[in-house]
Amino acid sequence: MRQIRSFLTDGRLSVVVIAAILIIDQIIKIAVKTNMTLGESIHITDWFFINFIENNGMAYGITFINKLVLSLFRIVLICFIGRYIFLTVKSNHRIGYVLCLSMVLAGAAGNIIDSMFYGLVFDASTPFSVADFVPFGCGYSSFLHGKVVDMFYFPLIVTAWPDWMPIWGGDRFVFFSPVFNFADACISVGVVLLLIFYRKELETIGETLFPKKKAEKNGQKTNHYD
């Protein structure tokens, strides 16, 4: 056990977590894309469906940002988080904090893989045909313009608004209607855990990324007290 722990350092454990999430995410997405038509839904339970959709936007199908801008933003975010994880591992830290950051990084990377390569290696999914692999560069879109594959749908409550309610009266209401993927789930879980358990660490992000400024700040405090 000690030998395993000495080999599996926090940095290596972070890499293992990131790799595992990416592999699971891509296996699920490729399985869905190559076996289901666009819009096809598989009933698992009344509150859980595999519902194949694609989107150009952020997590849970948000689409208010230009596709290219969003893809570039994700790449910058991945580089930022990766750099921060590297610096955090080399400083005093809690392993849970590193693992939560790794989940967020892996989730962002999982979706950017779709944007970067799916348009190059798949033909288009349609409501009438299943997508197939094609020669690299002969797919349905260009680099960074691929669509993100989503599939998990959890309509936990399906009902209707009361008739007396203005505007929405009588309309169908679904509690938790977004369709999302494994990468989205990892991002959400990672962020929630960070906000609940690691707020103190989050407050020191700037000091970790810019240690010189931290040293200057501490020096100014020392001079002040002198």
Coordinates of C-alpha atoms in Angstrom, one line a residue:
M1 CA 0.0 0.0 0.0
R2 CA 2.8 2.4 0.8
Q3 CA 4.5 1.6 -2.5
I4 CA 1.2 2.4 -4.3
R5 CA 0.8 5.6 -2.4
S6 CA 4.4 6.7 -3.1
F7 CA 4.0 6.0 -6.8
L8 CA 0.4 7.5 -7.1
T9 CA 1.3 11.1 -6.0
D10 CA -1.4 13.7 -6.0
G11 CA -0.3 14.9 -9.4
R12 CA -0.4 11.5 -10.9
L13 CA -3.8 10.8 -9.2
S14 CA -5.1 14.0 -10.9
V15 CA -3.9 12.7 -14.3
V16 CA -5.6 9.4 -13.6
V17 CA -8.9 11.1 -12.7
I18 CA -8.8 13.3 -15.8
A19 CA -7.9 10.4 -18.1
A20 CA -10.7 8.2 -16.6
I21 CA -13.4 10.9 -17.0
L22 CA -12.3 11.6 -20.6
I23 CA -12.4 8.0 -21.6
I24 CA -15.8 7.3 -20.0
D25 CA -17.2 10.5 -21.5
Q26 CA -16.0 9.7 -25.0
I27 CA -17.1 6.1 -24.9
I28 CA -20.6 7.2 -23.9
K29 CA -20.7 9.9 -26.6
I30 CA -19.4 7.7 -29.4
A31 CA -21.7 4.9 -28.5
V32 CA -24.7 7.2 -28.6
K33 CA -23.7 9.0 -31.8
T34 CA -23.0 5.8 -33.7
N35 CA -26.1 3.9 -32.5
M36 CA -28.9 6.4 -32.2
T37 CA -30.5 8.8 -34.6
L38 CA -30.8 12.5 -33.7
G39 CA -33.7 13.0 -31.3
E40 CA -34.1 9.3 -30.6
S41 CA -35.0 8.6 -27.0
I42 CA -34.6 5.4 -25.0
H43 CA -36.9 4.9 -22.0
I44 CA -35.0 3.6 -18.9
T45 CA -37.4 4.7 -16.2
D46 CA -40.2 7.3 -16.0
W47 CA -37.6 9.7 -14.7
F48 CA -34.5 8.7 -16.8
F49 CA -34.1 8.7 -20.5
I50 CA -31.2 8.4 -23.0
N51 CA -32.2 11.2 -25.3
F52 CA -29.7 11.9 -28.1
I53 CA -29.4 15.6 -29.0
E54 CA -26.5 17.8 -30.2
N55 CA -25.8 21.5 -29.3
N56 CA -23.4 24.3 -30.2
G57 CA -23.5 25.8 -26.7
M58 CA -22.3 25.4 -23.2
A59 CA -23.3 22.9 -20.6
Y60 CA -27.0 21.8 -20.6
G61 CA -27.5 23.2 -24.1
I62 CA -27.0 26.9 -23.3
T63 CA -26.4 28.6 -26.7
F64 CA -26.0 32.4 -26.2
I65 CA -22.3 32.5 -27.1
N66 CA -20.8 32.2 -30.6
K67 CA -19.5 28.6 -31.2
L68 CA -16.0 29.7 -32.1
V69 CA -15.7 32.1 -29.2
L70 CA -17.0 29.4 -26.8
S71 CA -14.5 26.8 -28.1
L72 CA -11.6 29.2 -27.7
F73 CA -12.9 30.2 -24.2
R74 CA -12.9 26.5 -23.2
I75 CA -9.3 26.0 -24.4
V76 CA -8.2 29.0 -22.4
L77 CA -10.1 27.7 -19.4
I78 CA -8.5 24.3 -19.7
C79 CA -5.0 25.8 -19.8
F80 CA -5.8 28.0 -16.9
I81 CA -7.1 25.2 -14.7
G82 CA -4.3 22.9 -15.8
R83 CA -1.7 25.5 -14.8
Y84 CA -3.4 26.1 -11.5
I85 CA -3.6 22.3 -10.7
F86 CA 0.1 22.0 -11.4
L87 CA 0.9 24.9 -9.0
T88 CA -1.5 23.6 -6.4
V89 CA 0.0 20.1 -6.4
K90 CA 3.4 21.7 -5.6
S91 CA 2.1 23.7 -2.7
N92 CA 0.2 22.9 0.5
H93 CA -3.2 21.5 -0.5
R94 CA -6.0 19.0 0.3
I95 CA -6.2 16.1 -2.2
G96 CA -10.0 16.5 -2.4
Y97 CA -9.4 20.1 -3.7
V98 CA -7.1 18.8 -6.5
L99 CA -9.6 16.1 -7.5
C100 CA -12.5 18.5 -7.7
L101 CA -10.4 20.8 -9.9
S102 CA -9.5 17.7 -12.0
M103 CA -13.2 16.9 -12.5
V104 CA -13.9 20.4 -13.8
L105 CA -10.9 20.4 -16.1
A106 CA -11.8 16.9 -17.5
G107 CA -15.4 17.9 -18.1
A108 CA -14.3 21.1 -20.0
A109 CA -11.8 19.0 -22.0
G110 CA -14.4 16.3 -22.8
N111 CA -16.7 18.9 -24.4
I112 CA -13.9 20.6 -26.3
I113 CA -12.9 17.3 -27.8
D114 CA -16.4 17.2 -29.4
S115 CA -16.0 20.7 -30.8
M116 CA -12.5 20.1 -32.0
F117 CA -12.8 16.7 -33.7
Y118 CA -16.4 15.4 -34.1
G119 CA -17.1 17.6 -37.1
L120 CA -13.9 16.2 -38.7
V121 CA -14.4 12.5 -38.1
F122 CA -18.2 12.0 -38.2
D123 CA -20.8 12.6 -40.9
A124 CA -23.9 14.4 -39.7
S125 CA -26.4 12.8 -37.4
T126 CA -30.0 13.2 -38.6
P127 CA -33.5 12.0 -37.3
F128 CA -33.4 9.4 -40.1
S129 CA -29.8 8.1 -40.0
V130 CA -27.1 7.1 -37.6
A131 CA -23.7 8.9 -37.9
D132 CA -20.7 7.0 -39.1
F133 CA -17.0 7.6 -39.0
V134 CA -15.5 9.2 -42.1
P135 CA -12.0 9.9 -43.3
F136 CA -10.4 12.7 -41.2
G137 CA -11.4 16.1 -42.4
C138 CA -14.4 14.8 -44.4
G139 CA -17.0 15.2 -41.7
Y140 CA -20.0 17.5 -41.2
S141 CA -18.0 20.6 -40.0
S142 CA -14.7 22.2 -39.5
F143 CA -12.2 22.3 -36.6
L144 CA -13.6 23.8 -33.4
H145 CA -17.1 23.8 -34.9
G146 CA -18.2 20.3 -34.0
K147 CA -21.4 19.8 -32.0
V148 CA -21.4 18.6 -28.5
V149 CA -23.2 15.3 -27.9
D150 CA -25.7 15.2 -25.0
M151 CA -27.8 12.2 -23.9
F152 CA -28.9 12.2 -20.2
Y153 CA -32.4 13.4 -19.5
F154 CA -33.9 13.3 -16.0
P155 CA -37.6 14.6 -16.1
L156 CA -38.0 14.1 -12.3
I157 CA -41.4 15.8 -12.2
V158 CA -43.7 16.1 -15.2
T159 CA -46.9 18.0 -14.6
A160 CA -48.8 21.2 -15.8
W161 CA -49.0 24.7 -14.4
P162 CA -52.3 25.5 -12.7
D163 CA -54.9 27.0 -15.1
W164 CA -55.3 30.1 -13.0
M165 CA -51.6 31.0 -13.3
P166 CA -51.0 34.0 -15.7
I167 CA -49.0 33.3 -18.9
W168 CA -48.0 29.7 -18.2
G169 CA -51.4 28.4 -17.0
G170 CA -52.1 25.0 -18.4
D171 CA -48.7 24.6 -20.0
R172 CA -46.6 21.5 -19.5
F173 CA -44.0 21.8 -16.7
V174 CA -40.9 19.5 -16.4
F175 CA -38.7 19.8 -13.4
F176 CA -35.1 19.5 -14.6
S177 CA -35.6 19.4 -18.3
P178 CA -32.0 20.0 -19.6
V179 CA -30.3 17.2 -21.5
F180 CA -26.6 16.8 -20.6
N181 CA -23.6 14.5 -20.9
F182 CA -21.1 12.9 -18.5
A183 CA -18.6 15.8 -18.9
D184 CA -21.3 18.4 -17.9
A185 CA -22.1 16.3 -14.8
C186 CA -18.4 16.2 -13.8
I187 CA -18.2 20.0 -14.2
S188 CA -21.3 20.6 -12.1
V189 CA -20.3 18.1 -9.3
G190 CA -16.8 19.5 -9.2
V191 CA -18.0 23.1 -8.9
V192 CA -20.6 22.3 -6.3
L193 CA -18.1 20.4 -4.2
L194 CA -15.6 23.3 -4.5
L195 CA -18.1 25.9 -3.4
I196 CA -19.3 23.7 -0.4
F197 CA -16.0 22.4 0.9
Y198 CA -13.1 24.4 -0.5
R199 CA -14.1 28.1 -0.4
K200 CA -10.9 29.0 1.5
E201 CA -8.8 27.4 -1.2
L202 CA -10.7 29.3 -3.9
E203 CA -10.0 32.5 -2.2
T204 CA -6.3 32.0 -2.6
I205 CA -6.3 31.2 -6.4
G206 CA -4.6 34.6 -7.1
E207 CA -1.9 34.0 -4.6
T208 CA -1.2 30.5 -6.1
L209 CA -1.0 31.8 -9.6
F210 CA 0.9 34.9 -8.8
P211 CA 3.3 34.1 -5.9
K212 CA 5.4 37.2 -6.6
K213 CA 2.4 39.4 -5.8
K214 CA 1.8 37.4 -2.7
A215 CA 5.4 37.9 -1.6
E216 CA 5.2 41.7 -2.3
K217 CA 2.0 41.9 -0.4
N218 CA 3.5 40.1 2.6
G219 CA 6.5 42.4 2.4
Q220 CA 4.4 45.5 2.4
K221 CA 2.6 44.2 5.5
T222 CA 5.9 43.5 7.2
N223 CA 7.2 47.0 6.4
H224 CA 4.0 48.5 7.7
Y225 CA 4.3 46.8 11.1
D226 CA 8.0 47.7 11.3

